mmCIF file of C-alpha atoms and ligand atoms in Angstrom:
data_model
loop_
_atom_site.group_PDB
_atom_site.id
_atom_site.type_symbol
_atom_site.label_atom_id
_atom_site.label_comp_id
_atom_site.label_asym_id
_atom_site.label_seq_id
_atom_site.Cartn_x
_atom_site.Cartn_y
_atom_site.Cartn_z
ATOM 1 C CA UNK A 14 -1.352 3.784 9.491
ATOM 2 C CA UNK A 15 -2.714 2.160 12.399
ATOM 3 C CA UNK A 16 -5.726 1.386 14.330
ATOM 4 C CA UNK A 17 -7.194 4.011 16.507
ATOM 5 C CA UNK A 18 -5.625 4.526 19.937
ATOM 6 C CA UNK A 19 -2.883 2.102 19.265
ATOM 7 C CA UNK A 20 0.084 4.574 18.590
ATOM 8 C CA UNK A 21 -1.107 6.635 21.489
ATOM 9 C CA UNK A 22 -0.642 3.431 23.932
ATOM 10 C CA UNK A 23 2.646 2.010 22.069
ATOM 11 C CA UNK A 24 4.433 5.244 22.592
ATOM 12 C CA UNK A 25 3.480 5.421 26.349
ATOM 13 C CA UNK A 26 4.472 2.012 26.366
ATOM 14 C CA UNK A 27 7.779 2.984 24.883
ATOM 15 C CA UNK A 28 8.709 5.559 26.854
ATOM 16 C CA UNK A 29 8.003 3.858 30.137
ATOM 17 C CA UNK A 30 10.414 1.387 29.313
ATOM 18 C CA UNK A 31 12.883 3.843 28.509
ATOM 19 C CA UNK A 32 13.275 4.703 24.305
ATOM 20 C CA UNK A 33 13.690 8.349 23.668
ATOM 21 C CA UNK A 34 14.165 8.383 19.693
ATOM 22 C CA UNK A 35 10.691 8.162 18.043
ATOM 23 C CA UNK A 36 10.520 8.231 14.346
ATOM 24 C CA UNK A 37 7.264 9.918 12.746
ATOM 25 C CA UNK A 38 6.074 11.155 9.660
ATOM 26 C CA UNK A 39 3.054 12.404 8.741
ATOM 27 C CA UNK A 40 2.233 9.881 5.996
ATOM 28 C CA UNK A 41 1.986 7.699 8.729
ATOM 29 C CA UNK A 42 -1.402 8.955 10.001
ATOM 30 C CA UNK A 43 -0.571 9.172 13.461
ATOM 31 C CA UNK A 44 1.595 12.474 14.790
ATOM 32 C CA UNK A 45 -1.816 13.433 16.388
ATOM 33 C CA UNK A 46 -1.060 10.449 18.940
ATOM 34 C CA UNK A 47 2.103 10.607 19.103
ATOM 35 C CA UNK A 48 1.911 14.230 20.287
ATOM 36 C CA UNK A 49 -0.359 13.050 22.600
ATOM 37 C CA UNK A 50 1.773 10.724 24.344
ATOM 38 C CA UNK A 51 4.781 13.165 24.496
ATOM 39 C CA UNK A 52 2.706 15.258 25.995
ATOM 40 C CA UNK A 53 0.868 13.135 28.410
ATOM 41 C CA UNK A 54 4.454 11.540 29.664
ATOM 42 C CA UNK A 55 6.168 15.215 30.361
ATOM 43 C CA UNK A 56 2.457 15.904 31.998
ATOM 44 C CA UNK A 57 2.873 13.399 34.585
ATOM 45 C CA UNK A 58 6.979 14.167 34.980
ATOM 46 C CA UNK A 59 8.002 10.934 33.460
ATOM 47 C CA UNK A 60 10.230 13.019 30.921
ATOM 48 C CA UNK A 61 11.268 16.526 29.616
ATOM 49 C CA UNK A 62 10.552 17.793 26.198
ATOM 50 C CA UNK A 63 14.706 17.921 25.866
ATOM 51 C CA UNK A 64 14.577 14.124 26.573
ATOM 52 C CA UNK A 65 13.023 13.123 23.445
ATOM 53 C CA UNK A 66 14.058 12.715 19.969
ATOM 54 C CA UNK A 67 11.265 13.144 17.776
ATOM 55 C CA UNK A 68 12.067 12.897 13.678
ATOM 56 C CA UNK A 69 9.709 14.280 11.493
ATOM 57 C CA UNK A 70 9.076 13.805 7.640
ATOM 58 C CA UNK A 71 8.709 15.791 4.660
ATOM 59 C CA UNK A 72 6.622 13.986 2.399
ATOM 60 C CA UNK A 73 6.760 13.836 -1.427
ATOM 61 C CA UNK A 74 3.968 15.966 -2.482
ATOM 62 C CA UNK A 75 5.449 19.213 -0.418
ATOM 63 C CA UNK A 76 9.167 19.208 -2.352
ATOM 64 C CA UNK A 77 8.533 22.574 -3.670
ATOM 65 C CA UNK A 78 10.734 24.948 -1.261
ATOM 66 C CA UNK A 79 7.714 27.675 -0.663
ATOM 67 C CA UNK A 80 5.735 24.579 0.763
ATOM 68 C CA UNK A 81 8.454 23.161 2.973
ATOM 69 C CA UNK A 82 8.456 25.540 5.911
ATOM 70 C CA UNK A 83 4.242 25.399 6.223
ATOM 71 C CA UNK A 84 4.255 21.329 5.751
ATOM 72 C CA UNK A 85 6.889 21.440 8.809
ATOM 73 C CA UNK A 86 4.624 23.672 10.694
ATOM 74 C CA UNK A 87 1.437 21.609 10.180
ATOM 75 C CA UNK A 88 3.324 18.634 11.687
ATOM 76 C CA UNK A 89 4.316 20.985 14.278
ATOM 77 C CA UNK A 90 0.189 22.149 15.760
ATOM 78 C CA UNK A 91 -0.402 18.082 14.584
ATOM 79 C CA UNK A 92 1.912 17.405 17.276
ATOM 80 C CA UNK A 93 1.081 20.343 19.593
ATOM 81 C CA UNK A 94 4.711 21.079 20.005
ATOM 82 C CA UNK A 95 7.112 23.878 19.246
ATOM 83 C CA UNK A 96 9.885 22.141 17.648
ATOM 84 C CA UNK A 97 11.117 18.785 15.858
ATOM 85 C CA UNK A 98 14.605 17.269 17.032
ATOM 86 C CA UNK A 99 15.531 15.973 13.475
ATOM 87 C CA UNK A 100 13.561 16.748 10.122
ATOM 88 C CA UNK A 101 14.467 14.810 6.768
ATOM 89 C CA UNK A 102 13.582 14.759 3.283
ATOM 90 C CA UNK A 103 11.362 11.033 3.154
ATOM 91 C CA UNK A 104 12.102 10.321 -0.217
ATOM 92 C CA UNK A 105 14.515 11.977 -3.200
ATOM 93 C CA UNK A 106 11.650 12.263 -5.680
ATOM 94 C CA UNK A 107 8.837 14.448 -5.854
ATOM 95 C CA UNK A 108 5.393 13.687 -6.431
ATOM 96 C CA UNK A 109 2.692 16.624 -7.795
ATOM 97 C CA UNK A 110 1.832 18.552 -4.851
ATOM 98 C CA UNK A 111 -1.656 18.543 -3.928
ATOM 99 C CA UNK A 112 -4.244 16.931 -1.215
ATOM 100 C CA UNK A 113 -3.449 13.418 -2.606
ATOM 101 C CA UNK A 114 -0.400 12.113 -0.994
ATOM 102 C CA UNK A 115 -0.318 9.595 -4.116
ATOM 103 C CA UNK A 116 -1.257 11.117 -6.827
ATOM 104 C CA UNK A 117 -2.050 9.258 -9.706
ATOM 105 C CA UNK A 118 -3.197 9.959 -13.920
ATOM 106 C CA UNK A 119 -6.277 8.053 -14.964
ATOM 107 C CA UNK A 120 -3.897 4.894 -15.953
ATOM 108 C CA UNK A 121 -3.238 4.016 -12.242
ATOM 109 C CA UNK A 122 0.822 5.653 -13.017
ATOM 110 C CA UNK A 123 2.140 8.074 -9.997
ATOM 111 C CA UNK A 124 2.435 11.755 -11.226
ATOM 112 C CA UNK A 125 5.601 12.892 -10.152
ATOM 113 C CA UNK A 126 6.860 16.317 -10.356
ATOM 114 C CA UNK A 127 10.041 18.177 -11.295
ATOM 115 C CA UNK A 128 12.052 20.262 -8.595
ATOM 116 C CA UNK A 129 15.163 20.552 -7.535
ATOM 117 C CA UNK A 130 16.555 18.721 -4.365
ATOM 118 C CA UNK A 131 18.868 21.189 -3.319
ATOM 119 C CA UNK A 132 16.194 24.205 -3.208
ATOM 120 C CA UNK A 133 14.450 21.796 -0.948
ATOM 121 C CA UNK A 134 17.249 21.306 0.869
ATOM 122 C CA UNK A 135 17.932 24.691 1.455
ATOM 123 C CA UNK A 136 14.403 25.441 2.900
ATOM 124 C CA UNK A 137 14.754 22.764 5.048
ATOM 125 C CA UNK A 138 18.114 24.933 6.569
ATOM 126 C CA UNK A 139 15.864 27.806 6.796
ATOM 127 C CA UNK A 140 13.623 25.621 9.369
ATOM 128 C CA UNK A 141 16.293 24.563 11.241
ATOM 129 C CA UNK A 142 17.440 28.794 11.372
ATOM 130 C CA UNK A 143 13.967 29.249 12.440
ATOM 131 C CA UNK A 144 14.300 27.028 15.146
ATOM 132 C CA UNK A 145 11.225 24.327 14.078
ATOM 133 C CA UNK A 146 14.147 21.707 13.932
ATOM 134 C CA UNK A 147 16.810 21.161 15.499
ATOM 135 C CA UNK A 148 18.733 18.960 13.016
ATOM 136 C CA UNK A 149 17.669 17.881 9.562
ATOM 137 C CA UNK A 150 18.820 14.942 7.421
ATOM 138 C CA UNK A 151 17.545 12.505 4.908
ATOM 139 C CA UNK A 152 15.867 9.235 3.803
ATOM 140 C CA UNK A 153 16.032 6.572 1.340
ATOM 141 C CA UNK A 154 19.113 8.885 -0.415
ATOM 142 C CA UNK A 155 21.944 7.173 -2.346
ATOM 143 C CA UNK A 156 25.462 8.509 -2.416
ATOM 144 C CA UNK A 157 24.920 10.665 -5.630
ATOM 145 C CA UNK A 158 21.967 12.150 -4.235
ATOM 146 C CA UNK A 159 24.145 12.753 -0.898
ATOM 147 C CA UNK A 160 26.838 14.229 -2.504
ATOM 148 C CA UNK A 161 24.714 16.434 -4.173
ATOM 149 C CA UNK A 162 23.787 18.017 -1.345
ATOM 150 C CA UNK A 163 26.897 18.218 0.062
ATOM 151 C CA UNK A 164 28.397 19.317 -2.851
ATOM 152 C CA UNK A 165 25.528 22.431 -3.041
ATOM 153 C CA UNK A 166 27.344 25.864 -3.740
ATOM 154 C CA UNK A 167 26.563 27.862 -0.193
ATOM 155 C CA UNK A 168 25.873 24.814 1.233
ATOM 156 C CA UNK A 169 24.478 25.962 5.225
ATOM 157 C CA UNK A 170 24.107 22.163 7.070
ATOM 158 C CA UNK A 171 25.029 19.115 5.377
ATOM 159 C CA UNK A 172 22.631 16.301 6.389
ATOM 160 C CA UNK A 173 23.215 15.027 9.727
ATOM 161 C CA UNK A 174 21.580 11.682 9.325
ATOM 162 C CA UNK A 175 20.270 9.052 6.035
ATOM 163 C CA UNK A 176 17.870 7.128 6.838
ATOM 164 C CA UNK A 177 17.454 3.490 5.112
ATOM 165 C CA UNK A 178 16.522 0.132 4.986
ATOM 166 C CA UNK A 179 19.406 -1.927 7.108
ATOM 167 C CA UNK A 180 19.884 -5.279 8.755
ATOM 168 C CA UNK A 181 21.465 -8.438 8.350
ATOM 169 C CA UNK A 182 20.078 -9.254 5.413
ATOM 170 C CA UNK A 183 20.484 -5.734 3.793
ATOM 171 C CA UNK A 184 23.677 -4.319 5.533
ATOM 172 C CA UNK A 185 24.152 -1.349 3.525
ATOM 173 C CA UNK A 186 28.428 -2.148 3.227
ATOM 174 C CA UNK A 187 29.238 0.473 0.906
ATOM 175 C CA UNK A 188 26.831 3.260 2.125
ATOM 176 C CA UNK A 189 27.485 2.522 5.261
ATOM 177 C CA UNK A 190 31.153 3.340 5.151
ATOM 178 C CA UNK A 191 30.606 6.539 3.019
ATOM 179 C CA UNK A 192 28.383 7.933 4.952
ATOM 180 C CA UNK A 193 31.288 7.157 8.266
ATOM 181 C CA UNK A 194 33.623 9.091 6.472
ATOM 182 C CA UNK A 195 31.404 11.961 5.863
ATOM 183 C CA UNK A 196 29.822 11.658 9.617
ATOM 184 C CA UNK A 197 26.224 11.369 8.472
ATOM 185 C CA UNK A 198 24.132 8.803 10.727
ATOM 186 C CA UNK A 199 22.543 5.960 9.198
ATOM 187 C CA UNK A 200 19.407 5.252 10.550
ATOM 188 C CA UNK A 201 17.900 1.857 9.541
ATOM 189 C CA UNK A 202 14.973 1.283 9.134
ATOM 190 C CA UNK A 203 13.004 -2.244 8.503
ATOM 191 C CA UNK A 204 15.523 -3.335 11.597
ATOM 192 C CA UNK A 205 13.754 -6.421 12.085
ATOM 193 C CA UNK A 206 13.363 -7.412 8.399
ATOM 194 C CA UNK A 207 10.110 -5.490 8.601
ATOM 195 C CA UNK A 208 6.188 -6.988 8.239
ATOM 196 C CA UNK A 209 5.561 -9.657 5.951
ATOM 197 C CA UNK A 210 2.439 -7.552 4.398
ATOM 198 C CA UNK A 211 3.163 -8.122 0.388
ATOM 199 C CA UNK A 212 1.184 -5.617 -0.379
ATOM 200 C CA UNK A 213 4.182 -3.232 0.198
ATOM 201 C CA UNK A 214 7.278 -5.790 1.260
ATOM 202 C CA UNK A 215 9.045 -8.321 -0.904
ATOM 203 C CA UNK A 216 8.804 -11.579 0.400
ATOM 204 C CA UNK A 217 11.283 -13.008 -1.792
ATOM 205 C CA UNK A 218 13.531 -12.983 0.560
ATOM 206 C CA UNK A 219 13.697 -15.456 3.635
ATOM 207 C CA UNK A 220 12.086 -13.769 6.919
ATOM 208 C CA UNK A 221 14.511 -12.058 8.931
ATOM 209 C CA UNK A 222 14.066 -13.339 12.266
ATOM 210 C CA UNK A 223 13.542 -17.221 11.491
ATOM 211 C CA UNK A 224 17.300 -16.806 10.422
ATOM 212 C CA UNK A 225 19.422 -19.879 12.288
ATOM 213 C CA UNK A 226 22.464 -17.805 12.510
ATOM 214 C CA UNK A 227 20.419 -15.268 14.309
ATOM 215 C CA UNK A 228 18.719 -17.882 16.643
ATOM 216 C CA UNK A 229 22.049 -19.686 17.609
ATOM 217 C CA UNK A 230 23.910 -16.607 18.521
ATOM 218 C CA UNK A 231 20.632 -15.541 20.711
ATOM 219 C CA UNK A 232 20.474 -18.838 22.331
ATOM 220 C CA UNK A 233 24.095 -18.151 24.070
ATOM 221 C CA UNK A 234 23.077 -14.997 25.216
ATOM 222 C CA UNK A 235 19.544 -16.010 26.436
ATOM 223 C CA UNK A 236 18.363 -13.460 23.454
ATOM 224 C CA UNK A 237 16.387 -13.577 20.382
ATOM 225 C CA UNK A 238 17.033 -12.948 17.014
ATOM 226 C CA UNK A 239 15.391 -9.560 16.826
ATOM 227 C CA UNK A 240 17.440 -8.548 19.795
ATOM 228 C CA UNK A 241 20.941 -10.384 18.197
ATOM 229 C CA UNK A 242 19.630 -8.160 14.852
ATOM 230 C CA UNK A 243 18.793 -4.687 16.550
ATOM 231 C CA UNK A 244 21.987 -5.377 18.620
ATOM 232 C CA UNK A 245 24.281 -6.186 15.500
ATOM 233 C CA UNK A 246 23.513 -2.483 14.152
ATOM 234 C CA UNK A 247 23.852 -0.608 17.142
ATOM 235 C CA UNK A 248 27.251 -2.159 17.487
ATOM 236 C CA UNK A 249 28.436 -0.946 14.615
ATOM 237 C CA UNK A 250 26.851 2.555 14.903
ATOM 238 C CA UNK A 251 23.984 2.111 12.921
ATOM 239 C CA UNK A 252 20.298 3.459 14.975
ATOM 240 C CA UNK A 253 17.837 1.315 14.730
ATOM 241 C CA UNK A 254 13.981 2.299 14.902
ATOM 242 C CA UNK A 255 12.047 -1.028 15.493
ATOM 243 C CA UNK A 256 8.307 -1.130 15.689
ATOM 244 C CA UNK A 257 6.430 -2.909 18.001
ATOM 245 C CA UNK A 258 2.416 -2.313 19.265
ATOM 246 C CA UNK A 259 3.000 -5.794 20.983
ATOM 247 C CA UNK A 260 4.273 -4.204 25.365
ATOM 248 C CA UNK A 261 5.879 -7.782 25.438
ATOM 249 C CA UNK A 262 7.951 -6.811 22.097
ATOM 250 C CA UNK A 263 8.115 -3.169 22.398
ATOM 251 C CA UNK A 264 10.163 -3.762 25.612
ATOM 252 C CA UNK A 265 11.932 -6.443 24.604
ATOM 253 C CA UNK A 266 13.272 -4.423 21.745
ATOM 254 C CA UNK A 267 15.047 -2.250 24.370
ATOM 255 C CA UNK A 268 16.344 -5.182 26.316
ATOM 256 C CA UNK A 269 19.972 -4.777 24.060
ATOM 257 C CA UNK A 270 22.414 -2.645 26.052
ATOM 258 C CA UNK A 271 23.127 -5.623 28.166
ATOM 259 C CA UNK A 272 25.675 -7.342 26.493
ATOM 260 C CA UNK A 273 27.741 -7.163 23.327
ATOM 261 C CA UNK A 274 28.619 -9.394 20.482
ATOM 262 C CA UNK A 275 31.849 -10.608 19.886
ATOM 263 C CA UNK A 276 33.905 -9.639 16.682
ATOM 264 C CA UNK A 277 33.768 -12.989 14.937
ATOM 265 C CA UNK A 278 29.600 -13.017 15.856
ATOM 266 C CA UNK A 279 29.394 -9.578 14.075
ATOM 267 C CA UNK A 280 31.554 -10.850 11.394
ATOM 268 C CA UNK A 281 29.407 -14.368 10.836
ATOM 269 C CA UNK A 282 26.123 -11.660 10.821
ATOM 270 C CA UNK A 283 27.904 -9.483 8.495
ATOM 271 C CA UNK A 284 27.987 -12.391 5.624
ATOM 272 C CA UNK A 285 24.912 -13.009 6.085
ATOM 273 C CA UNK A 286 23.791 -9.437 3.759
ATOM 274 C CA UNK A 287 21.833 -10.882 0.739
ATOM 275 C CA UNK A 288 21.845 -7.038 -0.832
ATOM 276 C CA UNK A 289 18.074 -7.711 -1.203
ATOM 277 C CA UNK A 290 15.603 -5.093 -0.255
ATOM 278 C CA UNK A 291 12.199 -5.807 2.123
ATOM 279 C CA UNK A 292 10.971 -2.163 1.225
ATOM 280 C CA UNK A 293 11.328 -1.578 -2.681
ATOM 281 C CA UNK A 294 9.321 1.582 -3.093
ATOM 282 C CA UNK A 295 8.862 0.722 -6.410
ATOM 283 C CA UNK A 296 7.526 4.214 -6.999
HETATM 284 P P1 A2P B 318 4.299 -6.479 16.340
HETATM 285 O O1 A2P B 318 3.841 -5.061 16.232
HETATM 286 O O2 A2P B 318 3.161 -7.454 16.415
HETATM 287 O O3 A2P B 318 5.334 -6.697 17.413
HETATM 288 P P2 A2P B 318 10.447 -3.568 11.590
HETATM 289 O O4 A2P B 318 10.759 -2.841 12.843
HETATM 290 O O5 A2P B 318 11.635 -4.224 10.948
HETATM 291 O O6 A2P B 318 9.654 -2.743 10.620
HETATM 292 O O7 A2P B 318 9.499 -4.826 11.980
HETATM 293 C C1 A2P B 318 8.222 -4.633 12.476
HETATM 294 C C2 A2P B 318 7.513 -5.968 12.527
HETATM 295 O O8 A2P B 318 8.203 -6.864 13.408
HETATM 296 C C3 A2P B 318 6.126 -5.842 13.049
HETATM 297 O O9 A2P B 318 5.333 -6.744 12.302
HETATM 298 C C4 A2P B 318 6.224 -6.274 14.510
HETATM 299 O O10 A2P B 318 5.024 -6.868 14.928
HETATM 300 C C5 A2P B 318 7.336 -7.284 14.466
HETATM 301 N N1 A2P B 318 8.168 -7.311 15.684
HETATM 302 C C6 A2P B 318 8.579 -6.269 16.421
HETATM 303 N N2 A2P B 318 9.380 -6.644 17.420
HETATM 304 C C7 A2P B 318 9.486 -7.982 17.347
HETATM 305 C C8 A2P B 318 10.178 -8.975 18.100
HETATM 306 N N3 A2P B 318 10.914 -8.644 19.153
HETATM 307 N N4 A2P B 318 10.040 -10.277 17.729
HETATM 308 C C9 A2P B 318 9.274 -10.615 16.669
HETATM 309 N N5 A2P B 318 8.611 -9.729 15.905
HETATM 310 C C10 A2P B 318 8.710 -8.422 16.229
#
């Protein structure tokens, strides 16, 4: 959720200095710019359609599978465009479908709503038969929940990509290496340790970026920590989706493909996982 006009310019921004992935959803508020911008870079020949990577979101309140091809399709004339590269299941739990993204009983407690994962699943294939997405995948998904999935009798596609909280603190070991042997991507999200907003992030945990590790191995490449961090994943083949709506920040988020980390650097960053979560989505 942002302010007016700021997406619109951030993913101009973005794309001028040369990302391609953009991750979306449309609980964030914002597809209608984002759209925009796609559309107003490929307008003045700056990209193709083919060139960008756009991931959409199912959200929780449009689980049931008769709900999942028209929710993909309302992102779609949101965007004003004819496909989505990559569309994943946000969450693995339901809430009641309905206009209230968040619905809630008259004691303030989330209503949440029985179906069944793998019927969503499969209407999410039929999207991706119909063309309105290229790829699809899924979020915040453990291994159980994964295996499920893959595990579905007639399974069509298994998920191409999870995507999760990851960085140094919260380096995802175990999940990681699962998901290697079954070639799903991680995507991580939070790559920079996230806001400190505690309204919706944990601040029990020490920020992210202030880390010395971080700061010492930056200072011998002339790099800072949120470049040593976004670096650190991409290394070892996790994507990373940082948000910026600072220019200064967005491109120095992309400054990373320069040079490389050494094995005992990625090592020293590796120990530094705490297995404690910015993003608890405590519903
Ligand atoms: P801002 O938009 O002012 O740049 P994450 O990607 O982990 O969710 O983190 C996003 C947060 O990190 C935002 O608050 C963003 O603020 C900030 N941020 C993004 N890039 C950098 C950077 N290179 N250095 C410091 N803070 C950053």
């Amino acid at each position: 959720q942002t302010p007016k006009g700021s997406c619109l310019e951030a993913v101009k921004i973005a794309i001028d200095a040369g990302y391609r992935h953009i991750d979306g959803a449309f609980v964030y508020f914002n597809e209608h710019e984002v759209g925009q911008a796609i559309r107003e870079k490929i307008a003045e020949g700056k990209i193709k359609r083919e060139d960008i990577f756009y991931c959409g979101k199912l959200w929780n309140t449009c689980h049931p599978p008769e709900l999942v091809r028209p929710t993909l399709e309302k992102t779609l004339k949101i965007l004003q465009l004819d496909y989505v590269d990559l569309y994943i299941i946000e969450l693995p739990m339901a809430f009641k479908p309905g206009d209230a993204l968040y619905p809630k009983d008259e004691n303030g407690k989330f209503i949440y709503h029985e179906t069944d994962l793998c019927a969503t699943w499969e209407a999410l294939e039929a999207c991706k038969d119909a063309g309105l997405a290229k790829s699809i995948g899924v979020s915040n998904f453990n291994r159980r929940q994964l295996e499920m999935i893959m595990n579905k009798p007639g399974l069509k596609y298994k998920p191409v990509s999870n995507q999760v909280e990851c960085h140094p603190y919260f380096t995802q070991p175990k999940l990681l290496e699962f998901c290697r042997q079954h070639d799903i991507v991680i995507v991580g999200y939070s790559p920079l340790g996230t806001s400190r907003d505690e309204s919706w992030v944990n601040v029990s945990s020490p920020p992210l970026l202030k880390d010395p590790v971080l700061n010492a191995i930056g200072k011998k490449y002339n790099k800072t920590a949120a470049q040593i961090a976004l670096r650190f994943n991409v290394q070892r083949g996790v994507v990373v989706i940082p948000k910026s709506f600072n220019p200064q920040r967005i491109r120095e988020n992309f400054q990373i493909f320069d040079f490389s980390l050494t094995e005992k650097e990625m090592k020293e960053i590796e120990a530094l996982n705490k297995n404690v979560r910015y993003v608890e989505l405590l519903m």
